[in-house]
Amino acid sequence: MKSPQAKGRIECPDFSGRVGAYDAKAVRFRPAAYGLLRHEGRILMTRSRFTGLWDFPGGGVEPFEWLSDGLAREFFEETGVQVTVGPLIYVAEGYIAMFGHPFHSLRFYYVCEPAEDIGELMHDPGEVSELVWWRLDEAPWDRMHASDQEALKKVLS
């Protein structure tokens, strides 16, 4: 597929998968970082309040924020767990409309380690409806976005 140009309109799906057309000049970059935290044969995942899909803790990185710093901040906000960000394992990109605005989404996936003892999990009810330690052999593959599946495959290989 040819890359879109910054003229005319671009088609972009929203959280529910509905595709809308947006002025290409309105598209903004949205870098986001996500962490895969394994512990005792399980992996920590969140269920998105927006999509209902299972994904990994993380999210949008602020301007002038390093990806690793944004990931550590987002991970803690969504789970209550302090992490040390490890190696980059997967990168995905696409287009998504969020809250009526189109974005060129750049998603960076990292392996994470707990920075301290893992205490009680706390999830952000504004973004996360559930927070679960899934056994690696029981991960909810059929309820995950394709890029999250690819990142998990990298950790399991």
Short mmCIF file of C-alpha atoms in Angstrom, two decimals:
data_model
loop_
_atom_site.label_atom_id
_atom_site.label_comp_id
_atom_site.label_asym_id
_atom_site.label_seq_id
_atom_site.Cartn_x
_atom_site.Cartn_y
_atom_site.Cartn_z
CA MET A 1 0.00 0.00 0.00
CA LYS A 2 1.31 3.44 -0.90
CA SER A 3 1.86 5.90 1.93
CA PRO A 4 -0.81 8.62 2.08
CA GLN A 5 0.11 12.18 1.22
CA ALA A 6 -0.71 15.21 3.38
CA LYS A 7 -3.42 16.39 1.01
CA GLY A 8 -7.00 15.41 0.48
CA ARG A 9 -8.64 13.02 2.92
CA ILE A 10 -7.44 9.94 4.73
CA GLU A 11 -9.56 7.01 5.90
CA CYS A 12 -8.99 6.12 9.49
CA PRO A 13 -10.76 3.61 11.81
CA ASP A 14 -11.90 4.56 15.31
CA PHE A 15 -11.90 2.38 18.46
CA SER A 16 -15.00 0.51 17.30
CA GLY A 17 -13.55 -0.15 13.84
CA ARG A 18 -15.78 2.33 12.02
CA VAL A 19 -13.85 4.06 9.26
CA GLY A 20 -14.16 7.80 8.81
CA ALA A 21 -12.58 10.21 6.34
CA TYR A 22 -10.47 13.05 7.73
CA ASP A 23 -8.57 15.96 6.25
CA ALA A 24 -5.02 14.58 5.82
CA LYS A 25 -3.55 17.81 7.18
CA ALA A 26 -5.31 17.16 10.50
CA VAL A 27 -3.41 13.89 11.10
CA ARG A 28 -0.97 14.07 14.04
CA PHE A 29 1.77 11.65 15.07
CA ARG A 30 1.03 9.67 18.21
CA PRO A 31 4.01 7.77 19.58
CA ALA A 32 3.04 5.29 22.26
CA ALA A 33 5.03 2.78 24.31
CA TYR A 34 3.77 -0.49 25.82
CA GLY A 35 5.41 -2.87 28.28
CA LEU A 36 5.38 -6.64 28.47
CA LEU A 37 5.97 -7.65 32.09
CA ARG A 38 6.44 -11.36 32.79
CA HIS A 39 6.40 -12.64 36.35
CA GLU A 40 6.17 -16.22 37.64
CA GLY A 41 5.05 -17.64 34.29
CA ARG A 42 2.40 -14.99 33.73
CA ILE A 43 2.11 -11.75 31.79
CA LEU A 44 0.33 -8.61 32.98
CA MET A 45 -2.40 -7.33 30.66
CA THR A 46 -5.07 -4.66 30.79
CA ARG A 47 -8.51 -4.65 29.21
CA SER A 48 -9.08 -1.38 27.39
CA ARG A 49 -12.19 0.52 28.47
CA PHE A 50 -12.30 1.97 24.93
CA THR A 51 -12.04 -1.20 22.81
CA GLY A 52 -12.77 -4.07 25.20
CA LEU A 53 -9.60 -5.77 23.93
CA TRP A 54 -6.76 -7.07 26.07
CA ASP A 55 -3.51 -5.17 25.65
CA PHE A 56 -0.33 -4.26 27.49
CA PRO A 57 0.07 -1.41 29.94
CA GLY A 58 1.32 1.78 28.36
CA GLY A 59 0.11 4.54 26.12
CA GLY A 60 0.82 7.87 24.52
CA VAL A 61 4.15 9.53 25.14
CA GLU A 62 4.13 13.27 25.78
CA PRO A 63 6.14 15.72 23.63
CA PHE A 64 9.79 15.86 24.79
CA GLU A 65 9.32 12.71 26.91
CA TRP A 66 11.63 9.77 26.21
CA LEU A 67 9.75 6.62 25.15
CA SER A 68 11.12 4.72 28.15
CA ASP A 69 10.08 7.48 30.58
CA GLY A 70 6.60 7.68 29.04
CA LEU A 71 6.22 3.91 29.25
CA ALA A 72 7.28 3.80 32.92
CA ARG A 73 4.82 6.62 33.71
CA GLU A 74 1.93 5.08 31.78
CA PHE A 75 2.63 1.60 33.19
CA PHE A 76 2.49 2.92 36.74
CA GLU A 77 -0.65 5.01 36.07
CA GLU A 78 -2.48 1.97 34.66
CA THR A 79 -1.25 -0.72 37.07
CA GLY A 80 0.40 0.75 40.18
CA VAL A 81 3.59 -1.17 39.27
CA GLN A 82 6.95 0.59 38.94
CA VAL A 83 8.95 -0.92 36.05
CA THR A 84 12.39 -0.74 34.55
CA VAL A 85 12.10 -0.56 30.79
CA GLY A 86 14.21 -3.12 28.94
CA PRO A 87 14.81 -3.85 25.27
CA LEU A 88 12.60 -2.79 22.39
CA ILE A 89 11.07 -5.93 20.85
CA TYR A 90 8.49 -4.77 18.30
CA VAL A 91 7.27 -1.66 16.47
CA ALA A 92 3.88 -1.25 14.76
CA GLU A 93 2.26 1.63 12.95
CA GLY A 94 -1.15 2.47 11.59
CA TYR A 95 -3.87 5.10 11.61
CA ILE A 96 -6.54 5.51 14.26
CA ALA A 97 -9.13 8.11 15.11
CA MET A 98 -9.48 8.83 18.81
CA PHE A 99 -12.06 11.18 20.24
CA GLY A 100 -12.81 12.55 16.76
CA HIS A 101 -9.20 13.26 15.78
CA PRO A 102 -7.04 11.22 13.34
CA PHE A 103 -3.59 9.98 14.36
CA HIS A 104 -0.67 8.25 12.70
CA SER A 105 -0.04 5.76 15.49
CA LEU A 106 3.50 4.57 16.19
CA ARG A 107 3.50 1.78 18.82
CA PHE A 108 6.74 0.69 20.49
CA TYR A 109 6.74 -2.51 22.58
CA TYR A 110 9.36 -3.17 25.28
CA VAL A 111 10.16 -5.94 27.72
CA CYS A 112 9.88 -4.63 31.29
CA GLU A 113 11.08 -5.81 34.67
CA PRO A 114 9.64 -4.85 38.06
CA ALA A 115 11.67 -1.98 39.56
CA GLU A 116 10.63 -3.09 43.05
CA ASP A 117 8.53 -5.79 44.66
CA ILE A 118 5.18 -6.06 42.93
CA GLY A 119 2.57 -5.02 45.43
CA GLU A 120 -1.16 -4.69 45.04
CA LEU A 121 -2.26 -3.93 41.50
CA MET A 122 -4.32 -0.79 40.96
CA HIS A 123 -5.90 0.03 37.62
CA ASP A 124 -6.95 3.37 36.18
CA PRO A 125 -10.75 3.03 35.80
CA GLY A 126 -10.81 5.82 33.21
CA GLU A 127 -8.80 3.75 30.72
CA VAL A 128 -8.66 0.19 32.06
CA SER A 129 -11.66 -1.99 32.90
CA GLU A 130 -9.64 -5.00 34.13
CA LEU A 131 -6.06 -5.84 35.05
CA VAL A 132 -5.08 -9.53 34.97
CA TRP A 133 -1.98 -11.70 35.25
CA TRP A 134 -2.55 -14.18 32.41
CA ARG A 135 -0.71 -17.50 32.36
CA LEU A 136 1.43 -17.48 29.23
CA ASP A 137 -0.36 -20.55 27.86
CA GLU A 138 -3.79 -18.94 28.44
CA ALA A 139 -3.26 -15.44 26.99
CA PRO A 140 -6.46 -14.15 25.32
CA TRP A 141 -5.12 -14.22 21.74
CA ASP A 142 -8.57 -13.95 20.15
CA ARG A 143 -9.30 -10.76 22.12
CA MET A 144 -6.08 -8.86 21.36
CA HIS A 145 -5.13 -6.34 18.67
CA ALA A 146 -2.84 -7.81 15.98
CA SER A 147 0.15 -5.66 17.03
CA ASP A 148 -0.17 -6.86 20.66
CA GLN A 149 -0.25 -10.46 19.40
CA GLU A 150 2.95 -9.88 17.42
CA ALA A 151 4.69 -8.33 20.43
CA LEU A 152 3.67 -11.27 22.64
CA LYS A 153 4.99 -13.72 20.04
CA LYS A 154 8.37 -11.98 20.27
CA VAL A 155 8.46 -12.46 24.05
CA LEU A 156 7.46 -16.11 23.79
CA SER A 157 9.98 -17.03 21.07
#
